[in-house]
Short mmCIF file of C-alpha atoms in Angstrom, two decimals:
data_model
loop_
_atom_site.label_atom_id
_atom_site.label_comp_id
_atom_site.label_asym_id
_atom_site.label_seq_id
_atom_site.Cartn_x
_atom_site.Cartn_y
_atom_site.Cartn_z
CA MET A 1 -0.20 -0.46 -0.15
CA LEU A 2 2.66 2.37 0.86
CA LYS A 3 4.37 1.79 -2.07
CA LYS A 4 1.12 1.97 -4.76
CA ILE A 5 1.57 5.74 -2.83
CA CYS A 6 5.10 6.51 -3.01
CA ILE A 7 5.59 6.07 -6.14
CA PRO A 8 3.46 8.63 -7.60
CA ILE A 9 4.14 10.98 -4.97
CA CYS A 10 8.11 10.58 -6.32
CA LEU A 11 7.51 11.29 -10.20
CA MET A 12 4.56 13.98 -9.66
CA ILE A 13 8.00 16.19 -8.21
CA LEU A 14 10.38 14.48 -10.56
CA CYS A 15 8.33 16.04 -13.21
CA CYS A 16 7.58 19.16 -11.29
CA ASN A 17 11.07 19.24 -11.39
CA LEU A 18 11.54 18.44 -14.61
CA VAL A 19 9.24 20.98 -15.62
CA ILE A 20 11.14 24.03 -13.62
CA SER A 21 13.93 23.18 -15.04
CA GLN A 22 12.60 22.88 -18.51
CA ASN A 23 11.37 26.02 -17.85
CA THR A 24 14.48 27.72 -16.07
CA ASP A 25 16.83 26.72 -19.25
CA GLN A 26 14.10 28.91 -22.06
CA LEU A 27 13.92 31.85 -20.06
CA LYS A 28 17.95 31.60 -19.63
CA ALA A 29 17.47 31.32 -23.08
CA ILE A 30 15.63 34.24 -24.44
CA ASN A 31 17.46 36.12 -21.79
CA MET A 32 19.68 35.93 -24.63
CA VAL A 33 17.38 38.25 -26.86
CA TRP A 34 17.06 40.31 -23.48
CA ALA A 35 20.85 41.22 -23.82
CA LYS A 36 21.49 41.76 -27.31
CA PHE A 37 18.10 44.55 -26.88
CA TYR A 38 20.41 45.51 -24.00
CA LYS A 39 23.52 45.93 -26.10
CA ALA A 40 21.43 47.56 -29.25
CA PHE A 41 20.61 51.00 -26.93
CA GLU A 42 24.20 50.57 -24.86
CA THR A 43 26.61 50.73 -28.46
CA LEU A 44 23.96 52.29 -29.83
CA ASP A 45 23.65 49.74 -33.08
CA TYR A 46 20.71 48.84 -34.67
CA THR A 47 21.90 46.00 -36.30
CA LEU A 48 21.21 44.11 -33.63
CA MET A 49 17.02 45.05 -33.44
CA GLY A 50 17.25 43.52 -36.48
CA GLU A 51 19.39 40.51 -35.75
CA ILE A 52 16.44 39.74 -32.70
CA HIS A 53 13.28 40.29 -35.00
CA SER A 54 11.56 38.55 -36.71
CA LYS A 55 10.89 39.58 -40.47
CA ASP A 56 6.69 38.73 -40.06
CA LEU A 57 6.98 41.61 -36.79
CA VAL A 58 4.35 43.01 -35.59
CA ARG A 59 5.46 46.16 -34.17
CA VAL A 60 2.59 48.37 -32.08
CA SER A 61 3.71 51.47 -30.73
CA GLY A 62 2.27 53.28 -27.98
CA GLY A 63 -0.43 52.52 -28.58
CA ASN A 64 -0.72 54.74 -31.36
CA ARG A 65 0.21 53.51 -34.78
CA ILE A 66 1.09 49.22 -36.71
CA LEU A 67 4.64 48.71 -38.20
CA ASP A 68 6.36 46.01 -40.02
CA TYR A 69 10.13 45.16 -40.05
CA ASP A 70 11.14 46.79 -42.26
CA THR A 71 9.44 50.30 -40.58
CA TYR A 72 10.81 50.15 -37.15
CA ILE A 73 14.22 49.58 -37.77
CA ASN A 74 14.43 51.52 -39.63
CA ASN A 75 12.99 53.82 -37.50
CA TYR A 76 15.67 52.76 -34.86
CA LYS A 77 18.42 53.18 -38.06
CA THR A 78 17.80 56.35 -37.61
CA GLY A 79 17.79 57.16 -33.83
CA PHE A 80 20.88 55.77 -32.85
CA GLU A 81 22.64 56.98 -35.59
CA ARG A 82 21.54 60.82 -34.54
CA ASP A 83 21.62 59.97 -31.21
CA LYS A 84 25.31 59.38 -31.73
CA LYS A 85 25.63 62.60 -34.00
CA ALA A 86 24.55 64.01 -30.74
CA GLY A 87 26.59 61.78 -28.22
CA GLN A 88 23.17 61.05 -26.89
CA THR A 89 23.56 57.52 -25.10
CA SER A 90 20.82 55.10 -24.14
CA ASP A 91 20.24 52.86 -21.81
CA ILE A 92 17.59 50.07 -21.62
CA SER A 93 16.28 47.62 -18.31
CA LEU A 94 13.90 45.58 -18.61
CA ARG A 95 11.44 43.55 -15.13
CA PHE A 96 8.71 41.36 -15.74
CA PHE A 97 5.32 40.84 -14.43
CA GLU A 98 5.01 37.38 -16.68
CA ARG A 99 6.52 35.01 -18.79
CA LEU A 100 4.93 32.33 -19.87
CA CYS A 101 7.10 29.78 -22.18
CA ASP A 102 5.47 26.57 -23.50
CA GLY A 103 8.82 25.95 -25.77
CA ASN A 104 8.22 27.70 -27.86
CA THR A 105 6.18 31.02 -27.54
CA SER A 106 6.93 32.73 -24.99
CA SER A 107 4.05 36.25 -23.98
CA GLU A 108 6.79 38.17 -21.71
CA ARG A 109 5.24 40.90 -19.94
CA GLY A 110 6.61 43.92 -17.77
CA ILE A 111 7.52 47.25 -17.66
CA TYR A 112 10.64 49.01 -19.32
CA LYS A 113 12.82 51.60 -17.75
CA LEU A 114 14.21 53.84 -20.85
CA VAL A 115 17.45 56.24 -19.10
CA ARG A 116 18.94 59.22 -22.06
CA ASN A 117 22.27 59.85 -20.82
CA LYS A 118 22.62 58.45 -17.80
CA ASP A 119 24.80 60.18 -14.77
CA THR A 120 24.94 62.94 -17.15
CA ASP A 121 22.63 66.92 -16.24
CA ASN A 122 20.41 66.37 -19.06
CA GLU A 123 19.82 62.89 -17.49
CA GLN A 124 15.85 61.75 -18.47
CA SER A 125 13.71 58.53 -17.53
CA TYR A 126 11.19 56.87 -20.10
CA TYR A 127 8.82 54.11 -18.46
CA GLY A 128 6.49 52.13 -19.89
CA GLN A 129 4.27 48.39 -19.67
CA PHE A 130 5.39 45.90 -22.91
CA HIS A 131 4.05 42.90 -23.99
CA VAL A 132 6.21 40.50 -26.33
CA ILE A 133 6.10 37.18 -28.46
CA MET A 134 8.05 35.69 -29.03
CA LYS A 135 8.43 32.54 -30.99
CA LYS A 136 11.19 29.77 -31.81
CA LEU A 137 12.01 30.16 -35.98
CA ASP A 138 15.00 27.74 -36.80
CA GLY A 139 16.05 27.05 -33.62
CA GLU A 140 16.36 30.87 -32.96
CA TRP A 141 14.39 33.26 -30.06
CA LYS A 142 13.00 35.85 -32.04
CA ILE A 143 10.89 38.74 -31.78
CA THR A 144 6.69 37.58 -33.29
CA MET A 145 4.71 40.61 -31.88
CA ASP A 146 6.01 43.68 -29.84
CA TYR A 147 3.41 46.94 -28.05
CA ASP A 148 4.97 49.02 -25.35
CA SER A 149 2.72 52.20 -24.27
CA SER A 150 2.69 54.16 -21.41
CA GLU A 151 -0.30 54.37 -20.37
CA SER A 152 -0.77 57.51 -20.59
CA ASP A 153 2.04 58.45 -18.18
CA THR A 154 0.49 56.54 -16.02
CA ILE A 155 3.75 54.14 -15.98
CA GLY A 156 6.86 54.84 -13.12
CA GLU A 157 9.54 53.89 -11.54
CA ASP A 158 6.85 52.90 -8.69
CA ASP A 159 5.32 50.10 -11.73
CA TYR A 160 8.73 49.58 -12.55
CA ASN A 161 10.48 48.24 -9.25
CA LYS A 162 7.17 46.08 -8.38
CA ALA A 163 7.74 44.23 -11.41
CA PHE A 164 10.58 41.42 -11.21
CA ALA A 165 14.17 40.62 -12.09
CA ILE A 166 15.07 39.75 -15.73
CA ASP A 167 17.84 36.84 -13.78
CA ASP A 168 14.61 36.72 -10.65
CA PHE A 169 13.72 33.01 -11.94
CA ASP A 170 12.00 31.77 -9.47
CA LYS A 171 9.09 33.80 -10.12
CA PHE A 172 8.13 31.55 -13.99
#
């Protein structure tokens, strides 16, 4: 009788640990995409943005317009080149309140913080809420849908701090 109870319980514990481990591995792989995203802002390199987005990208910008891949990446090319010439810097970071992944598709929602001209007299911070859908395409994670909005400038530092760090895998 004891064996009939213990074996199913042990199997459940083992399966739960495998699911948690797989999810952590998937989130770590997805974080490699986010590392390139961070690096693109840090170095003002629009080509990195091109690498992490699917050619079939649907980009919803600030709840105001829908862009395709070419328009979106070209906007970064123009903006990053302008920032380089003006000596502007950008530092972006993400915090999450949802990270769902089934191995092929990921839904990532959270708060971003964009700091322009960090550690200068001209430092400015901007916040917004984002929702990104990623798909594993040819073995690589790519952003296929990217939505963000400041929610009429109601998103701020408190919202950012309430969300979880990018490497806080235990929360997901």
